Amino acid sequence: MSFLEVVRPGVQSTVQDSGRRGYRHHGLAAGGALDLISYTWANKLLDNPRNAACLEIVLGGFRAIAHGALQVALTGARTRVTVNRQTVDLWQTLNLNDGDELTIDHSTHHRLVYLAVVGGLDAPEQFGSRSVVVREKLEGRSPVQAGDRLMPLQPKRKVPERKVPDHQRPNLDGEAVIRLIPGYQYPQFQRADIIRLTTSRYTVGDQSDRMGFRLQGAPLSSPPPGIISEGIALGAVQIPGDGQPIVLLNDCQTIGGYPKPGVVPAVDCGLLAQQLPGASVRFELCDLATAQNQRRLFELHYQHTRWCRSGQELEWL
Amino acid sequence: MIEAVSEDTILITLAEAIDESLPARIAGLADNIRSAGSPWLVDIVPSYTTLMVVYDPLKIDFRQAVSELRPLVTLENTCKRAPDVKGRLVELPVYYSTETGPDLQWLASECGLACEDIIRKHSAVEYRVHALGFAPGFAFMGQVDPTIAAPRKTSPRKRVPAGSVGIANRQTAVYPQTSPGGWQLIGRCPTPLFDQNSLSLLRVGDRVRFKAISREAFLAEGGELTP
């Protein structure tokens, strides 16, 4: 049986798939991979099911040993990855042999690396998902630890060598521009505050995690008072009393009572989640139809394309 | 009002203000949406005055989703069925004491009452579950008698033991897991509120009654006294 044995898990490494569906009315967070694009490509490289579980590695510092031959794929933050101390590229398939040592250096540019294995990770399923929501402290749901075995669901399967085309990779360099779909509470914000929100530069705060990203910058001067708590959509931008936006991500609570000028589309949530504290972020208004069309196209691309023989391009079926 | 709020989410607002008839109406509407059996439905998150619907944006777009939901919402609005749906009644035992409710004494003096009065008033009312959130199985219930209502602590506790029963303004709740929290704690309930198999004990629309029990009964029912 081939598997990866974790030697050093890094700051935090958790098993994530596309998250739980249909459990939020129990107060359970949705969970799931933060960077939708990187996660999806890690699976696409290996022809895994769309919802296959990967390891989400925060800030690198990860080391593992292969037991038996095993095919994996790494995507996400630009960082140095080595196999037996030889640098290898992300965004491609990697064939590990028995005894190979895989390391991911501490990431200095962005936060998240995704490690996929053939068939997806064989991790316990709960609430229809393998995603781990650490803050819920549920039994048996914790980050990966040294000594843990990462078991692939289809260890024997192997795909030809592949590489994600450059133009399909998310552009993580430069200032992150995060789109904002105005919501129904948008008109309750003062015009000057909306201008401030959409023209200021914000900095990613230290207290940013899988629940949400706190942004620091020109505070909105008079956000509307709290609302009656209501369901929170992924990417909802909350403005608490101090006027500093918080973008809510996959592990956020299910309901909340802060006013919200709008919602960040899932793809842009991933771009935001890749930013390190201190990174510069800007909002840009976007309409719902555009965001939805893009998301649909992205998902259709997964379902209806296949790798060309070269392993360098994809073609529509 | 039905509003598309993100690429996969719609928010249905039934009222502008919280009222006691809403939990049953919202639970009823959630049931109707669920029983319509739409293949695009992912999640329904009921809250005080709203119902958030999460859908699969690959199966349906936001215009279609809104137009499929509209007749159900209109029907609900026109019937405004007074809660003939009475909702399940759940009885939760509580060991009210200073030992399990570190804020009981404070709350009593703040309200100018005896501890026994707080206990009597808290367990005299039938509450409605208005919303779930904050943590798995955490049910927001209302309304607490105004004479024993108190705001959250200015600085939340780092550790509130599982089962703790708290008051925040006119809401009451039981902490399903040990977690940080800022509600005023008056006792502890031995009944598990969240189980990894059967999930949340309480649902929006349920009726809840608290029943004062002795220290012995609390321990016999599996309650723990760890601070």
mmCIF file with all atom_site columns, N, CA, C and O in Angstrom, chain A residues 208-249:
data_model
loop_
_atom_site.group_PDB
_atom_site.id
_atom_site.type_symbol
_atom_site.label_atom_id
_atom_site.label_alt_id
_atom_site.label_comp_id
_atom_site.label_asym_id
_atom_site.label_entity_id
_atom_site.label_seq_id
_atom_site.pdbx_PDB_ins_code
_atom_site.Cartn_x
_atom_site.Cartn_y
_atom_site.Cartn_z
_atom_site.occupancy
_atom_site.B_iso_or_equiv
_atom_site.pdbx_formal_charge
_atom_site.auth_seq_id
_atom_site.auth_comp_id
_atom_site.auth_asym_id
_atom_site.auth_atom_id
_atom_site.pdbx_PDB_model_num
ATOM 1   N N  . SER A 1 208 ? -6.099  36.881 10.592 1.00 0.00 ? 208 SER A N  1
ATOM 2   C CA . SER A 1 208 ? -6.846  36.366 9.452  1.00 0.00 ? 208 SER A CA 1
ATOM 3   C C  . SER A 1 208 ? -6.656  34.864 9.414  1.00 0.00 ? 208 SER A C  1
ATOM 4   O O  . SER A 1 208 ? -5.546  34.371 9.572  1.00 0.00 ? 208 SER A O  1
ATOM 5   N N  . ASP A 1 209 ? -7.750  34.140 9.258  1.00 0.00 ? 209 ASP A N  1
ATOM 6   C CA . ASP A 1 209 ? -7.657  32.686 9.247  1.00 0.00 ? 209 ASP A CA 1
ATOM 7   C C  . ASP A 1 209 ? -8.768  32.097 8.386  1.00 0.00 ? 209 ASP A C  1
ATOM 8   O O  . ASP A 1 209 ? -9.385  32.814 7.605  1.00 0.00 ? 209 ASP A O  1
ATOM 9   N N  . ARG A 1 210 ? -9.021  30.797 8.552  1.00 0.00 ? 210 ARG A N  1
ATOM 10  C CA . ARG A 1 210 ? -10.038 30.148 7.717  1.00 0.00 ? 210 ARG A CA 1
ATOM 11  C C  . ARG A 1 210 ? -11.448 30.676 7.975  1.00 0.00 ? 210 ARG A C  1
ATOM 12  O O  . ARG A 1 210 ? -12.350 30.453 7.184  1.00 0.00 ? 210 ARG A O  1
ATOM 13  N N  . MET A 1 211 ? -11.661 31.340 9.106  1.00 0.00 ? 211 MET A N  1
ATOM 14  C CA . MET A 1 211 ? -12.987 31.918 9.382  1.00 0.00 ? 211 MET A CA 1
ATOM 15  C C  . MET A 1 211 ? -13.202 33.198 8.591  1.00 0.00 ? 211 MET A C  1
ATOM 16  O O  . MET A 1 211 ? -14.297 33.473 8.116  1.00 0.00 ? 211 MET A O  1
ATOM 17  N N  . GLY A 1 212 ? -12.156 34.003 8.531  1.00 0.00 ? 212 GLY A N  1
ATOM 18  C CA . GLY A 1 212 ? -12.314 35.268 7.841  1.00 0.00 ? 212 GLY A CA 1
ATOM 19  C C  . GLY A 1 212 ? -11.026 36.038 7.782  1.00 0.00 ? 212 GLY A C  1
ATOM 20  O O  . GLY A 1 212 ? -10.099 35.771 8.543  1.00 0.00 ? 212 GLY A O  1
ATOM 21  N N  . PHE A 1 213 ? -10.964 36.989 6.836  1.00 0.00 ? 213 PHE A N  1
ATOM 22  C CA . PHE A 1 213 ? -9.786  37.841 6.692  1.00 0.00 ? 213 PHE A CA 1
ATOM 23  C C  . PHE A 1 213 ? -10.149 39.244 7.142  1.00 0.00 ? 213 PHE A C  1
ATOM 24  O O  . PHE A 1 213 ? -11.123 39.831 6.663  1.00 0.00 ? 213 PHE A O  1
ATOM 25  N N  . ARG A 1 214 ? -9.351  39.765 8.072  1.00 0.00 ? 214 ARG A N  1
ATOM 26  C CA . ARG A 1 214 ? -9.568  41.124 8.557  1.00 0.00 ? 214 ARG A CA 1
ATOM 27  C C  . ARG A 1 214 ? -8.710  42.069 7.749  1.00 0.00 ? 214 ARG A C  1
ATOM 28  O O  . ARG A 1 214 ? -7.528  41.838 7.562  1.00 0.00 ? 214 ARG A O  1
ATOM 29  N N  . LEU A 1 215 ? -9.330  43.120 7.260  1.00 0.00 ? 215 LEU A N  1
ATOM 30  C CA . LEU A 1 215 ? -8.608  44.095 6.455  1.00 0.00 ? 215 LEU A CA 1
ATOM 31  C C  . LEU A 1 215 ? -8.484  45.399 7.231  1.00 0.00 ? 215 LEU A C  1
ATOM 32  O O  . LEU A 1 215 ? -9.409  45.795 7.945  1.00 0.00 ? 215 LEU A O  1
ATOM 33  N N  . GLN A 1 216 ? -7.323  46.030 7.089  1.00 0.00 ? 216 GLN A N  1
ATOM 34  C CA . GLN A 1 216 ? -7.089  47.285 7.791  1.00 0.00 ? 216 GLN A CA 1
ATOM 35  C C  . GLN A 1 216 ? -6.808  48.380 6.774  1.00 0.00 ? 216 GLN A C  1
ATOM 36  O O  . GLN A 1 216 ? -6.055  48.174 5.834  1.00 0.00 ? 216 GLN A O  1
ATOM 37  N N  . GLY A 1 217 ? -7.442  49.529 7.003  1.00 0.00 ? 217 GLY A N  1
ATOM 38  C CA . GLY A 1 217 ? -7.242  50.657 6.106  1.00 0.00 ? 217 GLY A CA 1
ATOM 39  C C  . GLY A 1 217 ? -8.128  51.791 6.554  1.00 0.00 ? 217 GLY A C  1
ATOM 40  O O  . GLY A 1 217 ? -8.504  51.844 7.730  1.00 0.00 ? 217 GLY A O  1
ATOM 41  N N  . ALA A 1 218 ? -8.445  52.675 5.616  1.00 0.00 ? 218 ALA A N  1
ATOM 42  C CA . ALA A 1 218 ? -9.322  53.796 5.960  1.00 0.00 ? 218 ALA A CA 1
ATOM 43  C C  . ALA A 1 218 ? -10.642 53.233 6.480  1.00 0.00 ? 218 ALA A C  1
ATOM 44  O O  . ALA A 1 218 ? -11.364 52.587 5.723  1.00 0.00 ? 218 ALA A O  1
ATOM 45  N N  . PRO A 1 219 ? -10.974 53.436 7.762  1.00 0.00 ? 219 PRO A N  1
ATOM 46  C CA . PRO A 1 219 ? -12.222 52.845 8.263  1.00 0.00 ? 219 PRO A CA 1
ATOM 47  C C  . PRO A 1 219 ? -13.442 53.555 7.678  1.00 0.00 ? 219 PRO A C  1
ATOM 48  O O  . PRO A 1 219 ? -13.386 54.754 7.406  1.00 0.00 ? 219 PRO A O  1
ATOM 49  N N  . LEU A 1 220 ? -14.512 52.798 7.476  1.00 0.00 ? 220 LEU A N  1
ATOM 50  C CA . LEU A 1 220 ? -15.757 53.434 7.058  1.00 0.00 ? 220 LEU A CA 1
ATOM 51  C C  . LEU A 1 220 ? -16.238 54.268 8.245  1.00 0.00 ? 220 LEU A C  1
ATOM 52  O O  . LEU A 1 220 ? -16.212 53.805 9.382  1.00 0.00 ? 220 LEU A O  1
ATOM 53  N N  . SER A 1 221 ? -16.643 55.527 7.981  1.00 0.00 ? 221 SER A N  1
ATOM 54  C CA . SER A 1 221 ? -16.874 56.461 9.090  1.00 0.00 ? 221 SER A CA 1
ATOM 55  C C  . SER A 1 221 ? -18.159 56.158 9.845  1.00 0.00 ? 221 SER A C  1
ATOM 56  O O  . SER A 1 221 ? -18.199 56.238 11.065 1.00 0.00 ? 221 SER A O  1
ATOM 57  N N  . SER A 1 222 ? -19.217 55.796 9.133  1.00 0.00 ? 222 SER A N  1
ATOM 58  C CA . SER A 1 222 ? -20.453 55.537 9.866  1.00 0.00 ? 222 SER A CA 1
ATOM 59  C C  . SER A 1 222 ? -21.213 54.370 9.262  1.00 0.00 ? 222 SER A C  1
ATOM 60  O O  . SER A 1 222 ? -22.204 54.556 8.566  1.00 0.00 ? 222 SER A O  1
ATOM 61  N N  . PRO A 1 223 ? -20.693 53.148 9.500  1.00 0.00 ? 223 PRO A N  1
ATOM 62  C CA . PRO A 1 223 ? -21.434 51.982 8.994  1.00 0.00 ? 223 PRO A CA 1
ATOM 63  C C  . PRO A 1 223 ? -22.805 51.899 9.643  1.00 0.00 ? 223 PRO A C  1
ATOM 64  O O  . PRO A 1 223 ? -22.975 52.357 10.770 1.00 0.00 ? 223 PRO A O  1
ATOM 65  N N  . PRO A 1 224 ? -23.785 51.346 8.929  1.00 0.00 ? 224 PRO A N  1
ATOM 66  C CA . PRO A 1 224 ? -25.110 51.204 9.531  1.00 0.00 ? 224 PRO A CA 1
ATOM 67  C C  . PRO A 1 224 ? -25.025 50.335 10.785 1.00 0.00 ? 224 PRO A C  1
ATOM 68  O O  . PRO A 1 224 ? -24.086 49.555 10.930 1.00 0.00 ? 224 PRO A O  1
ATOM 69  N N  . PRO A 1 225 ? -25.981 50.502 11.706 1.00 0.00 ? 225 PRO A N  1
ATOM 70  C CA . PRO A 1 225 ? -25.948 49.688 12.921 1.00 0.00 ? 225 PRO A CA 1
ATOM 71  C C  . PRO A 1 225 ? -26.144 48.213 12.590 1.00 0.00 ? 225 PRO A C  1
ATOM 72  O O  . PRO A 1 225 ? -26.462 47.871 11.453 1.00 0.00 ? 225 PRO A O  1
ATOM 73  N N  . GLY A 1 226 ? -25.961 47.363 13.578 1.00 0.00 ? 226 GLY A N  1
ATOM 74  C CA . GLY A 1 226 ? -26.116 45.923 13.376 1.00 0.00 ? 226 GLY A CA 1
ATOM 75  C C  . GLY A 1 226 ? -27.495 45.587 12.828 1.00 0.00 ? 226 GLY A C  1
ATOM 76  O O  . GLY A 1 226 ? -28.458 46.320 13.014 1.00 0.00 ? 226 GLY A O  1
ATOM 77  N N  . ILE A 1 227 ? -27.557 44.478 12.138 1.00 0.00 ? 227 ILE A N  1
ATOM 78  C CA . ILE A 1 227 ? -28.830 44.010 11.599 1.00 0.00 ? 227 ILE A CA 1
ATOM 79  C C  . ILE A 1 227 ? -29.281 42.813 12.427 1.00 0.00 ? 227 ILE A C  1
ATOM 80  O O  . ILE A 1 227 ? -28.527 42.334 13.273 1.00 0.00 ? 227 ILE A O  1
ATOM 81  N N  . ILE A 1 228 ? -30.486 42.324 12.183 1.00 0.00 ? 228 ILE A N  1
ATOM 82  C CA . ILE A 1 228 ? -30.924 41.087 12.837 1.00 0.00 ? 228 ILE A CA 1
ATOM 83  C C  . ILE A 1 228 ? -30.107 39.950 12.213 1.00 0.00 ? 228 ILE A C  1
ATOM 84  O O  . ILE A 1 228 ? -30.002 39.881 10.991 1.00 0.00 ? 228 ILE A O  1
ATOM 85  N N  . SER A 1 229 ? -29.517 39.092 13.049 1.00 0.00 ? 229 SER A N  1
ATOM 86  C CA . SER A 1 229 ? -28.645 38.038 12.534 1.00 0.00 ? 229 SER A CA 1
ATOM 87  C C  . SER A 1 229 ? -29.320 37.245 11.426 1.00 0.00 ? 229 SER A C  1
ATOM 88  O O  . SER A 1 229 ? -30.472 36.824 11.554 1.00 0.00 ? 229 SER A O  1
ATOM 89  N N  . GLU A 1 230 ? -28.569 37.031 10.346 1.00 0.00 ? 230 GLU A N  1
ATOM 90  C CA . GLU A 1 230 ? -29.099 36.281 9.208  1.00 0.00 ? 230 GLU A CA 1
ATOM 91  C C  . GLU A 1 230 ? -28.005 35.380 8.653  1.00 0.00 ? 230 GLU A C  1
ATOM 92  O O  . GLU A 1 230 ? -26.831 35.544 8.990  1.00 0.00 ? 230 GLU A O  1
ATOM 93  N N  . GLY A 1 231 ? -28.387 34.436 7.813  1.00 0.00 ? 231 GLY A N  1
ATOM 94  C CA . GLY A 1 231 ? -27.428 33.517 7.209  1.00 0.00 ? 231 GLY A CA 1
ATOM 95  C C  . GLY A 1 231 ? -26.307 34.259 6.500  1.00 0.00 ? 231 GLY A C  1
ATOM 96  O O  . GLY A 1 231 ? -26.534 35.311 5.909  1.00 0.00 ? 231 GLY A O  1
ATOM 97  N N  . ILE A 1 232 ? -25.098 33.723 6.590  1.00 0.00 ? 232 ILE A N  1
ATOM 98  C CA . ILE A 1 232 ? -23.932 34.362 5.982  1.00 0.00 ? 232 ILE A CA 1
ATOM 99  C C  . ILE A 1 232 ? -23.503 33.568 4.751  1.00 0.00 ? 232 ILE A C  1
ATOM 100 O O  . ILE A 1 232 ? -23.266 32.370 4.832  1.00 0.00 ? 232 ILE A O  1
ATOM 101 N N  . ALA A 1 233 ? -23.372 34.262 3.629  1.00 0.00 ? 233 ALA A N  1
ATOM 102 C CA . ALA A 1 233 ? -22.871 33.626 2.408  1.00 0.00 ? 233 ALA A CA 1
ATOM 103 C C  . ALA A 1 233 ? -21.348 33.635 2.439  1.00 0.00 ? 233 ALA A C  1
ATOM 104 O O  . ALA A 1 233 ? -20.746 34.529 3.030  1.00 0.00 ? 233 ALA A O  1
ATOM 105 N N  . LEU A 1 234 ? -20.737 32.639 1.784  1.00 0.00 ? 234 LEU A N  1
ATOM 106 C CA . LEU A 1 234 ? -19.274 32.636 1.652  1.00 0.00 ? 234 LEU A CA 1
ATOM 107 C C  . LEU A 1 234 ? -18.846 33.944 0.986  1.00 0.00 ? 234 LEU A C  1
ATOM 108 O O  . LEU A 1 234 ? -19.423 34.353 -0.014 1.00 0.00 ? 234 LEU A O  1
ATOM 109 N N  . GLY A 1 235 ? -17.854 34.610 1.561  1.00 0.00 ? 235 GLY A N  1
ATOM 110 C CA . GLY A 1 235 ? -17.334 35.838 0.971  1.00 0.00 ? 235 GLY A CA 1
ATOM 111 C C  . GLY A 1 235 ? -18.037 37.103 1.436  1.00 0.00 ? 235 GLY A C  1
ATOM 112 O O  . GLY A 1 235 ? -17.681 38.202 0.997  1.00 0.00 ? 235 GLY A O  1
ATOM 113 N N  . ALA A 1 236 ? -19.023 36.966 2.324  1.00 0.00 ? 236 ALA A N  1
ATOM 114 C CA . ALA A 1 236 ? -19.751 38.148 2.818  1.00 0.00 ? 236 ALA A CA 1
ATOM 115 C C  . ALA A 1 236 ? -18.753 39.109 3.461  1.00 0.00 ? 236 ALA A C  1
ATOM 116 O O  . ALA A 1 236 ? -17.867 38.702 4.207  1.00 0.00 ? 236 ALA A O  1
ATOM 117 N N  . VAL A 1 237 ? -18.889 40.398 3.141  1.00 0.00 ? 237 VAL A N  1
ATOM 118 C CA . VAL A 1 237 ? -18.013 41.412 3.728  1.00 0.00 ? 237 VAL A CA 1
ATOM 119 C C  . VAL A 1 237 ? -18.779 42.074 4.869  1.00 0.00 ? 237 VAL A C  1
ATOM 120 O O  . VAL A 1 237 ? -19.784 42.740 4.643  1.00 0.00 ? 237 VAL A O  1
ATOM 121 N N  . GLN A 1 238 ? -18.309 41.841 6.085  1.00 0.00 ? 238 GLN A N  1
ATOM 122 C CA . GLN A 1 238 ? -18.961 42.416 7.263  1.00 0.00 ? 238 GLN A CA 1
ATOM 123 C C  . GLN A 1 238 ? -18.254 43.705 7.643  1.00 0.00 ? 238 GLN A C  1
ATOM 124 O O  . GLN A 1 238 ? -17.032 43.778 7.616  1.00 0.00 ? 238 GLN A O  1
ATOM 125 N N  . ILE A 1 239 ? -19.042 44.696 8.054  1.00 0.00 ? 239 ILE A N  1
ATOM 126 C CA . ILE A 1 239 ? -18.436 45.930 8.554  1.00 0.00 ? 239 ILE A CA 1
ATOM 127 C C  . ILE A 1 239 ? -18.855 46.104 10.020 1.00 0.00 ? 239 ILE A C  1
ATOM 128 O O  . ILE A 1 239 ? -19.960 46.554 10.302 1.00 0.00 ? 239 ILE A O  1
ATOM 129 N N  . PRO A 1 240 ? -17.990 45.729 10.959 1.00 0.00 ? 240 PRO A N  1
ATOM 130 C CA . PRO A 1 240 ? -18.330 45.940 12.367 1.00 0.00 ? 240 PRO A CA 1
ATOM 131 C C  . PRO A 1 240 ? -18.194 47.421 12.731 1.00 0.00 ? 240 PRO A C  1
ATOM 132 O O  . PRO A 1 240 ? -17.845 48.245 11.875 1.00 0.00 ? 240 PRO A O  1
ATOM 133 N N  . GLY A 1 241 ? -18.443 47.743 13.980 1.00 0.00 ? 241 GLY A N  1
ATOM 134 C CA . GLY A 1 241 ? -18.484 49.130 14.437 1.00 0.00 ? 241 GLY A CA 1
ATOM 135 C C  . GLY A 1 241 ? -17.217 49.922 14.164 1.00 0.00 ? 241 GLY A C  1
ATOM 136 O O  . GLY A 1 241 ? -17.279 51.138 13.950 1.00 0.00 ? 241 GLY A O  1
ATOM 137 N N  . ASP A 1 242 ? -16.062 49.255 14.133 1.00 0.00 ? 242 ASP A N  1
ATOM 138 C CA . ASP A 1 242 ? -14.818 49.994 13.901 1.00 0.00 ? 242 ASP A CA 1
ATOM 139 C C  . ASP A 1 242 ? -14.597 50.343 12.427 1.00 0.00 ? 242 ASP A C  1
ATOM 140 O O  . ASP A 1 242 ? -13.601 50.983 12.081 1.00 0.00 ? 242 ASP A O  1
ATOM 141 N N  . GLY A 1 243 ? -15.521 49.932 11.566 1.00 0.00 ? 243 GLY A N  1
ATOM 142 C CA . GLY A 1 243 ? -15.460 50.332 10.162 1.00 0.00 ? 243 GLY A CA 1
ATOM 143 C C  . GLY A 1 243 ? -14.434 49.592 9.325  1.00 0.00 ? 243 GLY A C  1
ATOM 144 O O  . GLY A 1 243 ? -14.218 49.925 8.159  1.00 0.00 ? 243 GLY A O  1
ATOM 145 N N  . GLN A 1 244 ? -13.778 48.569 9.891  1.00 0.00 ? 244 GLN A N  1
ATOM 146 C CA . GLN A 1 244 ? -12.764 47.808 9.151  1.00 0.00 ? 244 GLN A CA 1
ATOM 147 C C  . GLN A 1 244 ? -13.379 46.516 8.625  1.00 0.00 ? 244 GLN A C  1
ATOM 148 O O  . GLN A 1 244 ? -13.899 45.719 9.406  1.00 0.00 ? 244 GLN A O  1
ATOM 149 N N  . PRO A 1 245 ? -13.314 46.284 7.308  1.00 0.00 ? 245 PRO A N  1
ATOM 150 C CA . PRO A 1 245 ? -14.013 45.124 6.725  1.00 0.00 ? 245 PRO A CA 1
ATOM 151 C C  . PRO A 1 245 ? -13.426 43.775 7.143  1.00 0.00 ? 245 PRO A C  1
ATOM 152 O O  . PRO A 1 245 ? -12.217 43.646 7.332  1.00 0.00 ? 245 PRO A O  1
ATOM 153 N N  . ILE A 1 246 ? -14.303 42.802 7.282  1.00 0.00 ? 246 ILE A N  1
ATOM 154 C CA . ILE A 1 246 ? -13.898 41.408 7.490  1.00 0.00 ? 246 ILE A CA 1
ATOM 155 C C  . ILE A 1 246 ? -14.554 40.596 6.376  1.00 0.00 ? 246 ILE A C  1
ATOM 156 O O  . ILE A 1 246 ? -15.769 40.642 6.209  1.00 0.00 ? 246 ILE A O  1
ATOM 157 N N  . VAL A 1 247 ? -13.741 39.884 5.600  1.00 0.00 ? 247 VAL A N  1
ATOM 158 C CA . VAL A 1 247 ? -14.297 39.032 4.543  1.00 0.00 ? 247 VAL A CA 1
ATOM 159 C C  . VAL A 1 247 ? -14.418 37.625 5.117  1.00 0.00 ? 247 VAL A C  1
ATOM 160 O O  . VAL A 1 247 ? -13.431 37.028 5.545  1.00 0.00 ? 247 VAL A O  1
ATOM 161 N N  . LEU A 1 248 ? -15.639 37.101 5.161  1.00 0.00 ? 248 LEU A N  1
ATOM 162 C CA . LEU A 1 248 ? -15.876 35.805 5.804  1.00 0.00 ? 248 LEU A CA 1
ATOM 163 C C  . LEU A 1 248 ? -15.598 34.658 4.839  1.00 0.00 ? 248 LEU A C  1
ATOM 164 O O  . LEU A 1 248 ? -16.052 34.671 3.697  1.00 0.00 ? 248 LEU A O  1
ATOM 165 N N  . LEU A 1 249 ? -14.849 33.686 5.329  1.00 0.00 ? 249 LEU A N  1
ATOM 166 C CA . LEU A 1 249 ? -14.438 32.573 4.473  1.00 0.00 ? 249 LEU A CA 1
ATOM 167 C C  . LEU A 1 249 ? -15.074 31.256 4.941  1.00 0.00 ? 249 LEU A C  1
ATOM 168 O O  . LEU A 1 249 ? -15.962 31.250 5.786  1.00 0.00 ? 249 LEU A O  1
#
